[in-house]
Short mmCIF file of N, CA, C and O in Angstrom, two decimals:
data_model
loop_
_atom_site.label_atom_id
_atom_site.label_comp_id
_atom_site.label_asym_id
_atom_site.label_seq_id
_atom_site.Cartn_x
_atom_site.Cartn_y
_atom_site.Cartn_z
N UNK X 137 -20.60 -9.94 8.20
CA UNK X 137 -20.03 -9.19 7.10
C UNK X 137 -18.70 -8.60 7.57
O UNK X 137 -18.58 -7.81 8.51
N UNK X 138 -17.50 -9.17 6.63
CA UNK X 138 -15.89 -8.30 6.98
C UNK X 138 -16.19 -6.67 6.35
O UNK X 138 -16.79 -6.11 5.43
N UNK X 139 -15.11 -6.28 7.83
CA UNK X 139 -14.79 -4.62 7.03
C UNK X 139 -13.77 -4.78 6.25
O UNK X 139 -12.86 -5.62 6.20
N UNK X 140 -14.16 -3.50 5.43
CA UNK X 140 -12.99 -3.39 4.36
C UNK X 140 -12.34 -2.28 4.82
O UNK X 140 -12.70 -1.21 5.32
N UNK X 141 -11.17 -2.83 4.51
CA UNK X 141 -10.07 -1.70 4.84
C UNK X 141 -9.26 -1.38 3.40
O UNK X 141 -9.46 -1.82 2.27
N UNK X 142 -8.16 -0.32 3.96
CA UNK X 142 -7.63 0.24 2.58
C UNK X 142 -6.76 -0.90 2.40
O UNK X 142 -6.37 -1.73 3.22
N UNK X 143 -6.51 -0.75 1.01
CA UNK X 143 -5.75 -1.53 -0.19
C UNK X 143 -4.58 -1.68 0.37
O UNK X 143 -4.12 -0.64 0.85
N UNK X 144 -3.52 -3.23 0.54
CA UNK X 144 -2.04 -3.17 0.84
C UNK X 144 -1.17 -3.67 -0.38
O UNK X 144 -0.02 -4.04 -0.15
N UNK X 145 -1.59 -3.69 -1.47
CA UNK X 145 -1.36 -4.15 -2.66
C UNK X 145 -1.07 -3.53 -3.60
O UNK X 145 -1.78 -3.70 -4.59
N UNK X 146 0.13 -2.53 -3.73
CA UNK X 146 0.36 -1.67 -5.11
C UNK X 146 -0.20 -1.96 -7.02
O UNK X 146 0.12 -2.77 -7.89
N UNK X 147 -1.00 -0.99 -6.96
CA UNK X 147 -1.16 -1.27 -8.66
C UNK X 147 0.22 -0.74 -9.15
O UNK X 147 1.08 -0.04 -8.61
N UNK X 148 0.10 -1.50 -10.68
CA UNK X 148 1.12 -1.39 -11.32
C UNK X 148 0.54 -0.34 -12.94
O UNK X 148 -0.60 -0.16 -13.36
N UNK X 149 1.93 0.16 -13.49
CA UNK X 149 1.48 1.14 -14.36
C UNK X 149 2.19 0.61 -15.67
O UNK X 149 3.19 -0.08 -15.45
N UNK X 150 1.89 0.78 -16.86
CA UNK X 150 2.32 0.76 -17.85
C UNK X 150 2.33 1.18 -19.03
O UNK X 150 1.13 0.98 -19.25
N UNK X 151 2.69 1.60 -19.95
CA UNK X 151 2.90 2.60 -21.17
C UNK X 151 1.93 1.99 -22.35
O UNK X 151 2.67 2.17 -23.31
N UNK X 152 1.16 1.60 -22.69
CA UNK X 152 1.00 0.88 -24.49
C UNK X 152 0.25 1.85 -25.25
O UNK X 152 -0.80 2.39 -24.89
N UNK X 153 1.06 2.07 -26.59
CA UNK X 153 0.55 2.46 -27.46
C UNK X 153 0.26 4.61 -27.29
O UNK X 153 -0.56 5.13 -28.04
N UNK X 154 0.99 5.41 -26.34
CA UNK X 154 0.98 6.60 -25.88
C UNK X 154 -0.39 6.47 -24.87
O UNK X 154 -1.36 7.22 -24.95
N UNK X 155 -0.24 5.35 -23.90
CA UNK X 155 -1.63 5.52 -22.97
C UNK X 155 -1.12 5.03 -21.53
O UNK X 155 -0.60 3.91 -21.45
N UNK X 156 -1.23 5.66 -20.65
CA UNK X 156 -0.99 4.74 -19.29
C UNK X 156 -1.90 4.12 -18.95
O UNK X 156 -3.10 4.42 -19.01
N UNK X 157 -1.24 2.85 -18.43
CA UNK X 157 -2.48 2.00 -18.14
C UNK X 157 -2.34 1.68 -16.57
O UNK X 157 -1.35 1.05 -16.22
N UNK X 158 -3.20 2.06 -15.68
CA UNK X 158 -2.77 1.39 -14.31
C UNK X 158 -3.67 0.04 -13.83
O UNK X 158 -4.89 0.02 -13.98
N UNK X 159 -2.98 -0.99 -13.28
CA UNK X 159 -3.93 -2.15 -13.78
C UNK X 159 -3.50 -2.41 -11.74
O UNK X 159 -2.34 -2.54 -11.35
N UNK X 160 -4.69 -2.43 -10.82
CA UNK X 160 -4.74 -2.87 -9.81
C UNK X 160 -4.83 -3.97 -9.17
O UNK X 160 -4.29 -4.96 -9.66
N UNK X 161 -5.55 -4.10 -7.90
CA UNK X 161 -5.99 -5.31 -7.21
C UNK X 161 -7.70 -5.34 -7.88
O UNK X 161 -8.50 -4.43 -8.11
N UNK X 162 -7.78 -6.79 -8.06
CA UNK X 162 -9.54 -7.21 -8.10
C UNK X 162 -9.77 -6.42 -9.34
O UNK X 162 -10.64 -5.55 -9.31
N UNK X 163 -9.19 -6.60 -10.26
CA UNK X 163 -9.44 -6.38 -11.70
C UNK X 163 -9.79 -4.76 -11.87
O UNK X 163 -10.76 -4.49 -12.58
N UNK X 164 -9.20 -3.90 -11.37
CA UNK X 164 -9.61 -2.50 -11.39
C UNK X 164 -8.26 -2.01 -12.34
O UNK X 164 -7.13 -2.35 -11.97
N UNK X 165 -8.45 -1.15 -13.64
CA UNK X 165 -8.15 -0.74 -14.58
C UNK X 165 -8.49 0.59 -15.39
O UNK X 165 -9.57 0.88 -15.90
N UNK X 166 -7.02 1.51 -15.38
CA UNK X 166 -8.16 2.78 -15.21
C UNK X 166 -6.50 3.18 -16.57
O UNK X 166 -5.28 3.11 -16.42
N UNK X 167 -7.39 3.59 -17.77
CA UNK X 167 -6.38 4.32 -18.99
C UNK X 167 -6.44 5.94 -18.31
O UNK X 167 -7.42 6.55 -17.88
N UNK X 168 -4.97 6.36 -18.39
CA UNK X 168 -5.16 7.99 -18.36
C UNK X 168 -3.81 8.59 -19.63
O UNK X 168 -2.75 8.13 -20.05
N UNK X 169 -4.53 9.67 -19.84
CA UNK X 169 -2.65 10.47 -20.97
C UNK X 169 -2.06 10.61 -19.99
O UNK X 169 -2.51 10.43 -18.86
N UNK X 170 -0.64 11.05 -20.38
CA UNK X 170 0.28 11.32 -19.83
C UNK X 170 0.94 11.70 -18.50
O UNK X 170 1.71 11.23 -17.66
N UNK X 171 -0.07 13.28 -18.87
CA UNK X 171 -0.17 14.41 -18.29
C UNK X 171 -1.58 14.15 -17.56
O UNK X 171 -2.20 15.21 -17.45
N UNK X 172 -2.12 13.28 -17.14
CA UNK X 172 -3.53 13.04 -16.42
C UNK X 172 -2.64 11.42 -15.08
O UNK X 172 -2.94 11.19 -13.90
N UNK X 173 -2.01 10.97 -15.63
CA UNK X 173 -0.88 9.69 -15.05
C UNK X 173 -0.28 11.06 -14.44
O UNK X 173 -0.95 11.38 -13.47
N UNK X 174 0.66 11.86 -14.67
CA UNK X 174 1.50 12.83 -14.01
C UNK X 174 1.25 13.36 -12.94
O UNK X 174 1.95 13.30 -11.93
N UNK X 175 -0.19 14.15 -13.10
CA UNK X 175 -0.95 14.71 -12.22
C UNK X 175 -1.32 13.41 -10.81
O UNK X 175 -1.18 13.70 -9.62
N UNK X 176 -1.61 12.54 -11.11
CA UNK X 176 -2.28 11.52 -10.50
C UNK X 176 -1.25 11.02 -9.77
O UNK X 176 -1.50 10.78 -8.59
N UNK X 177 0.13 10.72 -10.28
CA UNK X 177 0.94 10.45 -9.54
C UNK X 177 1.55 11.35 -8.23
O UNK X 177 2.01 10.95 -7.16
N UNK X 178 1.40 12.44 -8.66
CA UNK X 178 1.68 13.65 -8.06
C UNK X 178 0.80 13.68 -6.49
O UNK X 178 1.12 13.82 -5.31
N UNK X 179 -0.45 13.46 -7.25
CA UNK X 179 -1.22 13.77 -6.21
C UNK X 179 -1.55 12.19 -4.96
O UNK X 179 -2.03 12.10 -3.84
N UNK X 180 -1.17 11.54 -5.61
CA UNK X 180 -0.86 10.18 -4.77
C UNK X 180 0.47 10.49 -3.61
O UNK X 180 0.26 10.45 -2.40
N UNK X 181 1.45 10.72 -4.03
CA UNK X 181 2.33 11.11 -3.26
C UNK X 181 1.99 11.94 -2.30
O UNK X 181 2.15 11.59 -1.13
N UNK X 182 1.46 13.21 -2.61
CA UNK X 182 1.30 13.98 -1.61
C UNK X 182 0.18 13.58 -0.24
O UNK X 182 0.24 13.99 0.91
N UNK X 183 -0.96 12.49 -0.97
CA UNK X 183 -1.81 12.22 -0.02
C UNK X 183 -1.17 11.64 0.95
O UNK X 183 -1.42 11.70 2.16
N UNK X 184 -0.01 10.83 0.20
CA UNK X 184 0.50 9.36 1.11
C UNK X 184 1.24 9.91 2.39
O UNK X 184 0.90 9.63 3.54
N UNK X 185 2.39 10.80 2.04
CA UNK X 185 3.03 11.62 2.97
C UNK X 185 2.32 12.47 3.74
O UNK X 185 2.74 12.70 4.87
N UNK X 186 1.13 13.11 3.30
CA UNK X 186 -0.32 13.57 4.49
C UNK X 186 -0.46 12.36 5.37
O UNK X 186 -0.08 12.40 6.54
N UNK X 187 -1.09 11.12 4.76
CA UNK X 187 -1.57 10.20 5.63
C UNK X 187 -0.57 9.69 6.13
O UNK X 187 -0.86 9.34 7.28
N UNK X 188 0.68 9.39 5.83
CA UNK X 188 1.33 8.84 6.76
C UNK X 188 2.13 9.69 8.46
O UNK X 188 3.11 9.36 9.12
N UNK X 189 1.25 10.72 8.62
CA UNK X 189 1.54 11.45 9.65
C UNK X 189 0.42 11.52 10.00
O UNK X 189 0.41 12.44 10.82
N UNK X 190 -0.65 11.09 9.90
CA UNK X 190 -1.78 10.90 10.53
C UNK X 190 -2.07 9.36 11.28
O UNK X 190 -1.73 8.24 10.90
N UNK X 191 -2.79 9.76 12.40
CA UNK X 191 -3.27 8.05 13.02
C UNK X 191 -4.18 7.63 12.07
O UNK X 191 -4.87 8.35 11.34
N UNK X 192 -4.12 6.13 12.14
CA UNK X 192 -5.39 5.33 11.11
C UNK X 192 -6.04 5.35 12.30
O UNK X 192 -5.58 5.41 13.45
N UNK X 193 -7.39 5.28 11.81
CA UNK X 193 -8.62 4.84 12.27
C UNK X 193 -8.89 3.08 12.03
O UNK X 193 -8.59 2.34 11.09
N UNK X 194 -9.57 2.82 13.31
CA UNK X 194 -9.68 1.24 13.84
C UNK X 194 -11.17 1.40 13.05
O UNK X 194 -11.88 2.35 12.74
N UNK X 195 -11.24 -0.03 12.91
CA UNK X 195 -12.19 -0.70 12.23
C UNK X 195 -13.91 -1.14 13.22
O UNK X 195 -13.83 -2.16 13.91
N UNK X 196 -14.70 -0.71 13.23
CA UNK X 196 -15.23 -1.10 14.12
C UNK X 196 -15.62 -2.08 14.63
O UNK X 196 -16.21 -2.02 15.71
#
């Protein structure tokens, strides 16, 4: 059995109809408003710039 590791594959986002839609890797699809996309983006950033000053952890 392979380990899984984190995602290297950016989802992509898009507007239809007043809804964001973020449409990922392996069919993962998630609607949010606006202001729920805003927040989310927000808080993506901040993790990324956390984790990217941290060591990754090896796979066992």
């Amino acid at each position: 059995m392979g380990s899984i590791g984190p995602e290297t594959v950016a989802g992509r986002a898009s507007a239809e109809h007043g809804v964001v839609m973020l449409d990922g890797p392996d069919g993962v699809a998630v609607a949010m408003t606006p202001a729920a996309a805003r927040e989310t983006g927000r808080s993506l950033i901040a993790a990324a710039d956390v984790a990217d000053g941290q060591e990754r952890s090896s796979p066992d």
